[in-house]
mmCIF file of C-alpha atoms and ligand atoms in Angstrom:
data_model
loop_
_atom_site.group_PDB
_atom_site.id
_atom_site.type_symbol
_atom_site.label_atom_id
_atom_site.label_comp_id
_atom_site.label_asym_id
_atom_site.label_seq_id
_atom_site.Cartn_x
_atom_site.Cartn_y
_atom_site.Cartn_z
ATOM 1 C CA UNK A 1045 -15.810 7.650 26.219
ATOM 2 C CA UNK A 1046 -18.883 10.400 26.530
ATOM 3 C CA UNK A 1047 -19.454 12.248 23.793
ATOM 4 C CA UNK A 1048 -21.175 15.368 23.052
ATOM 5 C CA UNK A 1049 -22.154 17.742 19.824
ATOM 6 C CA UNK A 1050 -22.532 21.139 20.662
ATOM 7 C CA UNK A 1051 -24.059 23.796 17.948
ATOM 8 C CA UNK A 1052 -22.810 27.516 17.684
ATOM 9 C CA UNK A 1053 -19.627 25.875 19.494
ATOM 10 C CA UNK A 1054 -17.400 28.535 17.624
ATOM 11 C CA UNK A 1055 -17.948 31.393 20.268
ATOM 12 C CA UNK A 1056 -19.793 32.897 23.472
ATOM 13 C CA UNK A 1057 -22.436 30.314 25.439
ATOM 14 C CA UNK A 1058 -21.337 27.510 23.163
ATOM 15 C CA UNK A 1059 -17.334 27.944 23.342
ATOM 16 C CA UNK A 1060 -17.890 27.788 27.156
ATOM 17 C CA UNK A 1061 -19.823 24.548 27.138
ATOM 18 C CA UNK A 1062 -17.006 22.745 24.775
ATOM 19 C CA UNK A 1063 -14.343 23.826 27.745
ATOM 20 C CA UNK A 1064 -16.615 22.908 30.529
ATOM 21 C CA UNK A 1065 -17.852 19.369 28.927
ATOM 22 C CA UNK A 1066 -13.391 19.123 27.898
ATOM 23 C CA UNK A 1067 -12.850 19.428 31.783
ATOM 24 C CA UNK A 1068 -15.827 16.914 32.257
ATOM 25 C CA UNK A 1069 -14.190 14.545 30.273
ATOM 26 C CA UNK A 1070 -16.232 14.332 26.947
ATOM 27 C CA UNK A 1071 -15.278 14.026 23.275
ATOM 28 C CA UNK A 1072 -16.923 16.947 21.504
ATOM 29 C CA UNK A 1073 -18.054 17.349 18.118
ATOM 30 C CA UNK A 1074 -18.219 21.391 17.604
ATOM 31 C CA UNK A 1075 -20.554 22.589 15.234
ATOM 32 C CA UNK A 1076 -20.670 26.180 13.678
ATOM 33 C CA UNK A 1077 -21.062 28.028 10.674
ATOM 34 C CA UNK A 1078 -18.137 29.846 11.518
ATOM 35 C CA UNK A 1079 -14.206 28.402 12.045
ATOM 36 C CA UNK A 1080 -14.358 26.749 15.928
ATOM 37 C CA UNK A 1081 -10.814 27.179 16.111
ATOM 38 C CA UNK A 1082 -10.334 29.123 19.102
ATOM 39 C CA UNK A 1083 -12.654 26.442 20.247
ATOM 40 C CA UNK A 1084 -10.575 23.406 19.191
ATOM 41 C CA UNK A 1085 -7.268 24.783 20.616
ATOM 42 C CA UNK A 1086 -8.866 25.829 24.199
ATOM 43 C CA UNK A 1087 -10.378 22.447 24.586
ATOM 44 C CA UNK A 1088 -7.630 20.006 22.492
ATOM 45 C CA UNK A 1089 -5.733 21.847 25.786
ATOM 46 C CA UNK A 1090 -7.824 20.422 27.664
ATOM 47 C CA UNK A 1091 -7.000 16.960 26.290
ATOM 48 C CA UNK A 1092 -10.489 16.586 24.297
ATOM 49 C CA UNK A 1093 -10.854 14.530 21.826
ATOM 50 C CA UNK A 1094 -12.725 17.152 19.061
ATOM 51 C CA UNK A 1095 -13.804 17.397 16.105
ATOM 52 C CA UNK A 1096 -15.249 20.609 13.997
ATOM 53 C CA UNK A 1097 -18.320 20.364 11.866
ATOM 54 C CA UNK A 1098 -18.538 23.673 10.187
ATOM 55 C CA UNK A 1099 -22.360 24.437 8.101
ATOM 56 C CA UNK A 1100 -25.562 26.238 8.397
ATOM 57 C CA UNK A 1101 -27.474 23.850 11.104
ATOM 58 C CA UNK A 1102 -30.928 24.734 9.241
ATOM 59 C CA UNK A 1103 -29.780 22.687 6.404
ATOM 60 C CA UNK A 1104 -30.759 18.802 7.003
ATOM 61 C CA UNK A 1105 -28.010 17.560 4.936
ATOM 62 C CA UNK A 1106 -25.477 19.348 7.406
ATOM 63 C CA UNK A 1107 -27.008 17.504 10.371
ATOM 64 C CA UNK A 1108 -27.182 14.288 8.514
ATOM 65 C CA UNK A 1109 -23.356 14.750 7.212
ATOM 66 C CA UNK A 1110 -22.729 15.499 10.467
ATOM 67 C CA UNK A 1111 -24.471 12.966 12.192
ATOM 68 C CA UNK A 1112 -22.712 9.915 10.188
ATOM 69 C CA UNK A 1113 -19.506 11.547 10.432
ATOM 70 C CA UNK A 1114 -19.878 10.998 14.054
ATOM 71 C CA UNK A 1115 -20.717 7.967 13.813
ATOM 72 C CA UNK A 1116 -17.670 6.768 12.221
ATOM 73 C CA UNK A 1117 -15.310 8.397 14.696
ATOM 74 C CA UNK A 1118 -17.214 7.943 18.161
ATOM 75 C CA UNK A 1119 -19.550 5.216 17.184
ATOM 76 C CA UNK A 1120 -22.384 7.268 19.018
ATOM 77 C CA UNK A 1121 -23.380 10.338 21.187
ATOM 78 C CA UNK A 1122 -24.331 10.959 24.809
ATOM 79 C CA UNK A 1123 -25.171 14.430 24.951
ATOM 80 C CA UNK A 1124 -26.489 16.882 22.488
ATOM 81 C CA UNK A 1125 -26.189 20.959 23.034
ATOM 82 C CA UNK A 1126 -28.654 22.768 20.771
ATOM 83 C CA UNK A 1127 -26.757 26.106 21.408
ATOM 84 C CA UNK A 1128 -26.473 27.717 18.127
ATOM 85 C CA UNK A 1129 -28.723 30.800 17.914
ATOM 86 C CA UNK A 1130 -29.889 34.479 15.939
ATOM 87 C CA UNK A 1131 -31.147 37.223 17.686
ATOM 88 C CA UNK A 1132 -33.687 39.946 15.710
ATOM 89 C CA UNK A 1133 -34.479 43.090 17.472
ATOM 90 C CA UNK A 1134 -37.332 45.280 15.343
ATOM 91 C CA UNK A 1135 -41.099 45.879 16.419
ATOM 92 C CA UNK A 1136 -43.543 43.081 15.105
ATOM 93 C CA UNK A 1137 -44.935 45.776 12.848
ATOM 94 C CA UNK A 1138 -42.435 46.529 10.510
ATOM 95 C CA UNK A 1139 -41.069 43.014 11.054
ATOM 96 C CA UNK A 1140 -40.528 41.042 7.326
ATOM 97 C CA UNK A 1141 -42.178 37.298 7.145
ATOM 98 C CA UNK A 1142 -38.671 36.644 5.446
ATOM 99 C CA UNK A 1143 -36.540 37.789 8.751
ATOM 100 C CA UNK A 1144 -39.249 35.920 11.040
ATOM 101 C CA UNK A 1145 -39.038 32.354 9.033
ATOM 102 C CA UNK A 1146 -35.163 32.853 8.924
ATOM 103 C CA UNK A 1147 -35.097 33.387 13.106
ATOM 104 C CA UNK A 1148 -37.534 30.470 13.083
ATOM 105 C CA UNK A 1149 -35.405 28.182 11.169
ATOM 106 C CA UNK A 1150 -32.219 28.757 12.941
ATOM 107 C CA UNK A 1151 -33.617 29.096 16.510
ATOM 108 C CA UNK A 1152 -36.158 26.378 16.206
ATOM 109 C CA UNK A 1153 -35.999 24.043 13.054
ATOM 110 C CA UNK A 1154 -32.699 23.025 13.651
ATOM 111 C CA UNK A 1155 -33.223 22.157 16.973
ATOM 112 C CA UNK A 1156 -35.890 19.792 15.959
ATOM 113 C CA UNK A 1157 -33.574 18.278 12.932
ATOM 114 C CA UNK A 1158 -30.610 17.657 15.522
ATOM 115 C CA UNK A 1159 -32.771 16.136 18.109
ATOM 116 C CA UNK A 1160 -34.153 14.096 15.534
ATOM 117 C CA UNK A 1161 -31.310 12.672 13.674
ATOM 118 C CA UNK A 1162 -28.915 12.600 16.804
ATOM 119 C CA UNK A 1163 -31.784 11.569 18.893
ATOM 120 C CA UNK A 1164 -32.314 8.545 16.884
ATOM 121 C CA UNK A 1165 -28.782 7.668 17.566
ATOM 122 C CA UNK A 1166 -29.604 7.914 21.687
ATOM 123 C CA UNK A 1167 -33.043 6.139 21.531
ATOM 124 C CA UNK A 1168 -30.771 3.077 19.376
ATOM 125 C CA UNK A 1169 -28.631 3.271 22.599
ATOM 126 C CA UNK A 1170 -31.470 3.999 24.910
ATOM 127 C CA UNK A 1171 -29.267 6.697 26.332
ATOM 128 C CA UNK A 1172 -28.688 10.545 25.997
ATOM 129 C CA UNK A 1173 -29.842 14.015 27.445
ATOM 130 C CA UNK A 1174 -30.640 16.775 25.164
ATOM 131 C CA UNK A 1175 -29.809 20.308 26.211
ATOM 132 C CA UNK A 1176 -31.306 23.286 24.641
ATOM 133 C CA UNK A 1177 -30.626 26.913 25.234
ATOM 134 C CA UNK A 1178 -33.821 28.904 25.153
ATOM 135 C CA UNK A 1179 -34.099 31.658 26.848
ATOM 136 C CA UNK A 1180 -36.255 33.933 29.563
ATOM 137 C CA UNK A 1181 -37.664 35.018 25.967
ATOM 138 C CA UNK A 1182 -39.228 31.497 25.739
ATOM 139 C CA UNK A 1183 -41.357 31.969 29.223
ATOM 140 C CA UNK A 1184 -42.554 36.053 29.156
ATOM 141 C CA UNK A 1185 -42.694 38.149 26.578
ATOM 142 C CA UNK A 1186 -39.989 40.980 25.604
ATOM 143 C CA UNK A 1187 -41.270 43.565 23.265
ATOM 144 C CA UNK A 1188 -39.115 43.717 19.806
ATOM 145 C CA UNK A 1189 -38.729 40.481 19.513
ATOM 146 C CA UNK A 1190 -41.785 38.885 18.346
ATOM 147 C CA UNK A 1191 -39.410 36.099 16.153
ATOM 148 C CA UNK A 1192 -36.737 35.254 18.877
ATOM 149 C CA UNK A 1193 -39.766 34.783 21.892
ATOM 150 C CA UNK A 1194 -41.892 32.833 19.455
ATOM 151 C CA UNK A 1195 -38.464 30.964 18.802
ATOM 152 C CA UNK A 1196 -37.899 30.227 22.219
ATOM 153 C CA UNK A 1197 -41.368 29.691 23.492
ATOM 154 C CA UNK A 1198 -41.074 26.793 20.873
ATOM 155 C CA UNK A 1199 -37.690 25.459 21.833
ATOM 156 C CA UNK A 1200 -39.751 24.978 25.212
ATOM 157 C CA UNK A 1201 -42.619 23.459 23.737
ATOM 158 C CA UNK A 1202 -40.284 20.918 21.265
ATOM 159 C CA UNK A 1203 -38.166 19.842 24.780
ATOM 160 C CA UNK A 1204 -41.493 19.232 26.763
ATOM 161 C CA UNK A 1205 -42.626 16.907 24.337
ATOM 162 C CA UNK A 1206 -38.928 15.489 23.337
ATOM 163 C CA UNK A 1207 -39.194 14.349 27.009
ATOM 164 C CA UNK A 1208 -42.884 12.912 27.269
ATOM 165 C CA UNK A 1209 -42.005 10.909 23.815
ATOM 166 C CA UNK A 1210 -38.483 9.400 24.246
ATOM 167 C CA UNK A 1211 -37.855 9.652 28.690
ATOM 168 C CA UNK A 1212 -39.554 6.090 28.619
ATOM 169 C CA UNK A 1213 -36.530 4.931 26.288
ATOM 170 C CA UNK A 1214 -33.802 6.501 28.293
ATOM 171 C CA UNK A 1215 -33.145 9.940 26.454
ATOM 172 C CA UNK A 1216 -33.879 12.924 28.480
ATOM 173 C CA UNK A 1217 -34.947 16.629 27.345
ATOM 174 C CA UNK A 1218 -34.430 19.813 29.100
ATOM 175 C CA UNK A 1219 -33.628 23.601 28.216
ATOM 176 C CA UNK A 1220 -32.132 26.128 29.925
ATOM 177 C CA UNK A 1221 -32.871 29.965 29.805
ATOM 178 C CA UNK A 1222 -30.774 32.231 30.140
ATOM 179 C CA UNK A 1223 -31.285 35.787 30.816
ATOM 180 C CA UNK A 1224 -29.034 38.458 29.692
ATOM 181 C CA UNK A 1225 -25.481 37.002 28.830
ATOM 182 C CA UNK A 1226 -22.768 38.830 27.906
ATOM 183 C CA UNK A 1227 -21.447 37.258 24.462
ATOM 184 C CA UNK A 1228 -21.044 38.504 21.007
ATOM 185 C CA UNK A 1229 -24.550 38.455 20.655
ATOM 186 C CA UNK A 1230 -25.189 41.191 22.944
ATOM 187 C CA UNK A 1231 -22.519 43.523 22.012
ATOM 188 C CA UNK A 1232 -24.153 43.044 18.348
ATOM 189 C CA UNK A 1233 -27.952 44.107 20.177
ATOM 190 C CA UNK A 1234 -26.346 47.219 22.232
ATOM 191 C CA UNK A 1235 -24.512 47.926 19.323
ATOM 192 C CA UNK A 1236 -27.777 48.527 17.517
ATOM 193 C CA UNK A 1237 -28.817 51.167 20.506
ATOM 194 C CA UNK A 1238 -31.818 49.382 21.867
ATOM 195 C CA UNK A 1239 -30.612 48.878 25.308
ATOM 196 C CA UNK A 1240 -27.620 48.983 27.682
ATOM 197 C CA UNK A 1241 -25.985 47.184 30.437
ATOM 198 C CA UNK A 1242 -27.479 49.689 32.965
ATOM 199 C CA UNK A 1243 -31.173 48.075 31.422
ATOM 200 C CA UNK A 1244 -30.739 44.796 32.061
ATOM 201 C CA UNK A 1245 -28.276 45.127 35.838
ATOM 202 C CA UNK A 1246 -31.059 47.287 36.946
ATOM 203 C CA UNK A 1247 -33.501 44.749 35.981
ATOM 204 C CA UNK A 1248 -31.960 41.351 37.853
ATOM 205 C CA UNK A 1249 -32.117 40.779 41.333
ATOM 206 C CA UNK A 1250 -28.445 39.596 41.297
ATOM 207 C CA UNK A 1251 -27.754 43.012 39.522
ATOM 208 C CA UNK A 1252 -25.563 41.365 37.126
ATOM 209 C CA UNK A 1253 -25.038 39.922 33.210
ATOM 210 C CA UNK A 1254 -24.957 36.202 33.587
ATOM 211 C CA UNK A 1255 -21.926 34.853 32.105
ATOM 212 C CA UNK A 1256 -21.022 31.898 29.342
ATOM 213 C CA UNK A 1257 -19.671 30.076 32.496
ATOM 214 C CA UNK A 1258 -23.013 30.415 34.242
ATOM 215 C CA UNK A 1259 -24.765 29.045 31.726
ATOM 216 C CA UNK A 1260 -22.338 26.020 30.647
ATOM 217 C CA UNK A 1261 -22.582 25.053 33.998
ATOM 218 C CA UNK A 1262 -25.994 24.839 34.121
ATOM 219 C CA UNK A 1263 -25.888 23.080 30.465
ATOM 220 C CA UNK A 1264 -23.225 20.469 32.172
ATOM 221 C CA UNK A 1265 -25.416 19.832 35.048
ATOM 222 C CA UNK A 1266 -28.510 18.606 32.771
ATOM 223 C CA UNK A 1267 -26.373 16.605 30.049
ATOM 224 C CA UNK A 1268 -24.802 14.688 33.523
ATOM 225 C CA UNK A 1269 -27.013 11.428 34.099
ATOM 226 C CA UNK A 1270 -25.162 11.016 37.048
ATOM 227 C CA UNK A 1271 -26.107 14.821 38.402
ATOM 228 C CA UNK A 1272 -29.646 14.700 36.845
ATOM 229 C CA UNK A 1273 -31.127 11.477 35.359
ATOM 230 C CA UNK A 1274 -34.325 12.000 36.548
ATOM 231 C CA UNK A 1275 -34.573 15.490 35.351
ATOM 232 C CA UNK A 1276 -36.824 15.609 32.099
ATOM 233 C CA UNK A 1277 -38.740 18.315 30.393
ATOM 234 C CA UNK A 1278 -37.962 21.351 32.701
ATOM 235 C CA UNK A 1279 -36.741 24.878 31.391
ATOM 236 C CA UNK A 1280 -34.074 26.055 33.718
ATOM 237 C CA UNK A 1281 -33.880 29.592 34.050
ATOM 238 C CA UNK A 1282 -30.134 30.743 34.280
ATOM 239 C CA UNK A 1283 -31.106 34.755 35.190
ATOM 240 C CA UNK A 1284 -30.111 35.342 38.880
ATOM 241 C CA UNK A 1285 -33.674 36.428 39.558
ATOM 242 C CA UNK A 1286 -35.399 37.754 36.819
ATOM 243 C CA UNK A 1287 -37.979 35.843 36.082
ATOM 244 C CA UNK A 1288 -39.528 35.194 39.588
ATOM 245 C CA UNK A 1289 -38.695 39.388 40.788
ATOM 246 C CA UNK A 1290 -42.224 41.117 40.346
ATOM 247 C CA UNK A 1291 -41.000 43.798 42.279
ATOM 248 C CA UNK A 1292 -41.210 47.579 40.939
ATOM 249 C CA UNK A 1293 -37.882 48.951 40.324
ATOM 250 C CA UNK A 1294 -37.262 51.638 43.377
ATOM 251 C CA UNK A 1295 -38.076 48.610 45.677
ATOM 252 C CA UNK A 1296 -36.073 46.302 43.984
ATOM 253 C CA UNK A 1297 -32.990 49.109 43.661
ATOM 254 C CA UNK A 1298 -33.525 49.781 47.002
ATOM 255 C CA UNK A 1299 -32.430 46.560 48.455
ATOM 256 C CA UNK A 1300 -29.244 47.006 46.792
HETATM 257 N N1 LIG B 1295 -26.396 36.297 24.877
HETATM 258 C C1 LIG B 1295 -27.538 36.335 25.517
HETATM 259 O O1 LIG B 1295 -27.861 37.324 26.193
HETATM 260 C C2 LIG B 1295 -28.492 35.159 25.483
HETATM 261 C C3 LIG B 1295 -29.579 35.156 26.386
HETATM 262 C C4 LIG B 1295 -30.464 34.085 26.366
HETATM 263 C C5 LIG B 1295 -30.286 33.052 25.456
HETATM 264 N N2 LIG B 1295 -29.238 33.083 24.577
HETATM 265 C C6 LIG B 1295 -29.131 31.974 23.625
HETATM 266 O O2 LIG B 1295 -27.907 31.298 23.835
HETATM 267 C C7 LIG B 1295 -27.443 30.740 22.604
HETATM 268 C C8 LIG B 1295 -26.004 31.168 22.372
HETATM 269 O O3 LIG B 1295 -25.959 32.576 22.409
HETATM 270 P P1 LIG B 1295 -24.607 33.419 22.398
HETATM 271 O O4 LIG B 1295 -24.888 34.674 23.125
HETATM 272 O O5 LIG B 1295 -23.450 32.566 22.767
HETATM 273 O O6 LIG B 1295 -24.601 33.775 20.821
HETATM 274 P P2 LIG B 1295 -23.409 34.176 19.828
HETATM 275 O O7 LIG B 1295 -24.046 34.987 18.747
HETATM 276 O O8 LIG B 1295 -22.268 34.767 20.578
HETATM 277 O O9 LIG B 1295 -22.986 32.746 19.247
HETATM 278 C C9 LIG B 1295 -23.888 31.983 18.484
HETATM 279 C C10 LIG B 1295 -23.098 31.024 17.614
HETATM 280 O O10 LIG B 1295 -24.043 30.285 16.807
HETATM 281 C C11 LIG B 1295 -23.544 30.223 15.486
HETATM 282 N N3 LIG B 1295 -24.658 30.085 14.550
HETATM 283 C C12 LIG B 1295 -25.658 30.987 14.330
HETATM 284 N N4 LIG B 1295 -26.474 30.523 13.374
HETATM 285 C C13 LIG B 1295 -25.991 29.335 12.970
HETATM 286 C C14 LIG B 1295 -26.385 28.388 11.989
HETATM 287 N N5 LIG B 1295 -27.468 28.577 11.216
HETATM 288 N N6 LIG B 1295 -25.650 27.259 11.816
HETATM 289 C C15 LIG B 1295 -24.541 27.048 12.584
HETATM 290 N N7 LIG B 1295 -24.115 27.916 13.529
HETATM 291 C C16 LIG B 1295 -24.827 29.051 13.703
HETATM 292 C C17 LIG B 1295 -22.801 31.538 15.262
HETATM 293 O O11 LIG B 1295 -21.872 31.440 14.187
HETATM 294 C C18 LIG B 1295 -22.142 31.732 16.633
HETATM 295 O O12 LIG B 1295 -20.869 31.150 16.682
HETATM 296 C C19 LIG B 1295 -28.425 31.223 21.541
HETATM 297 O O13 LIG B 1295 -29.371 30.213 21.273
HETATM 298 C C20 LIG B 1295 -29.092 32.424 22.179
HETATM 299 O O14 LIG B 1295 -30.379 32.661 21.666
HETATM 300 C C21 LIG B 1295 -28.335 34.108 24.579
#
């Protein structure tokens, strides 16, 4: 049986990727700080094997907790989703070191602590992929978000060496970025007033959100061996366009 842990599995991008690896055949151990409940049901439908793991995925004990508690039920793990994520919108002016350090820990920290104690687990096997979801916020810079970027330019950074130090003991590393998806966590950033769908559609070549399904697919694509074992160390961008579309925005709109 395959076997995946998936963080920030209790909604949007992450509740996806639980249905999508449930179809694909994988046991999946959600973790969230919130209940994964609608989570559970949609993919124990699915005829999943699950489990929930509910803590703050900054705190090491969580991981480790979580880590031997998988151990006892699947005996080991194939595929790790470092999902779970915080977004914080302010200029890097008036932003607080506390706020920064807090985005930093979530978005980067424990990403590193989940790769590290589930990783061991894979490099024992000499098997796994690790999947994280970064963003186009980890390749250019978008302004009000000085924490998140430098969050995601990390992520980046931690999968490009994840891959260079464990792909010659069969574990692979890659990210994916999305662009703008439309989850909770961007009706919480419109909700704020800083921008609005017309922003972003106008924006993307595709003129279009991505959606949680875009993304999980990608995510399934990477964890697959079978799909993409030789596949280490890239950042996927998931953003129909966005990030290669240098074009000003009366040409671009008027292609449409
Ligand atoms: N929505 C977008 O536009 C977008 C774009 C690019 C990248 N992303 C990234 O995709 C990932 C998922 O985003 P989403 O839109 O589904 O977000 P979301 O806010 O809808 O869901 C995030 C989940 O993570 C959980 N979580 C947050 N902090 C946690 C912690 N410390 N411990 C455990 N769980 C925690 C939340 O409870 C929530 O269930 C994030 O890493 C985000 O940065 C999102």
């Amino acid at each position: 049986m395959k076997v995946a842990v998936i963080t920030g599995a209790a909604q949007g991008i992450g509740s996806r990727t639980a249905e999508v690896l449930a179809e694909a055949g994988y046991a999946l151990a959600l973790m969230d700080m919130r209940s994964c409940e609608a989570t559970l049901a949609a993919v124990q439908q699915r005829e999943a094997d699950a489990k929930e793991f509910r803590g703050d995925i900054s705190d090491e004990g969580v991981v480790i907790r979580a880590v031997a508690a998988v151990t006892k039920r699947w005996g080991g793990v194939d595929v790790l989703v470092n999902n779970a994520g915080i977004s914080f919108i302010a200029p890097a002016e008036h932003m607080q070191v506390e706020d920064f350090r807090r985005v930093l820990e979530v978005n980067l920290v424990a990403p590193f602590l989940l790769a590290k104690h589930f990783g061991a687990m894979m490099l024992k096997q000499r098997a796994g992929s690790i999947v994280n979801v970064a963003s186009i916020a980890g390749m250019m810079g978008v302004s009000d978000r000085s924490a998140y970027n430098a969050s995601k330019h990390g992520l980046i950074g931690l999968t490009r060496t994840l891959a260079a130090e464990w792909g010659g003991r069969g574990v692979r590393a890659n990210a994916v970025c999305p662009g703008w998806v439309k989850t909770e966590m961007d009706a919480a950033d419109q909700a704020r007033g800083t921008y609005s769908d017309a922003d972003i559609t106008g924006r993307i070549p595709m003129g279009r959100f991505a959606s949680a399904d875009d993304v999980a697919r990608a995510i399934a694509f990477l964890a697959d061996p079978a799909l993409s074992g030789f596949i280490n160390g890239q950042a996927l961008p998931v953003d129909g366009g966005w990030s290669v579309d240098a074009s000003w925005e009366s040409l671009r709109m008027s292609k449409r």
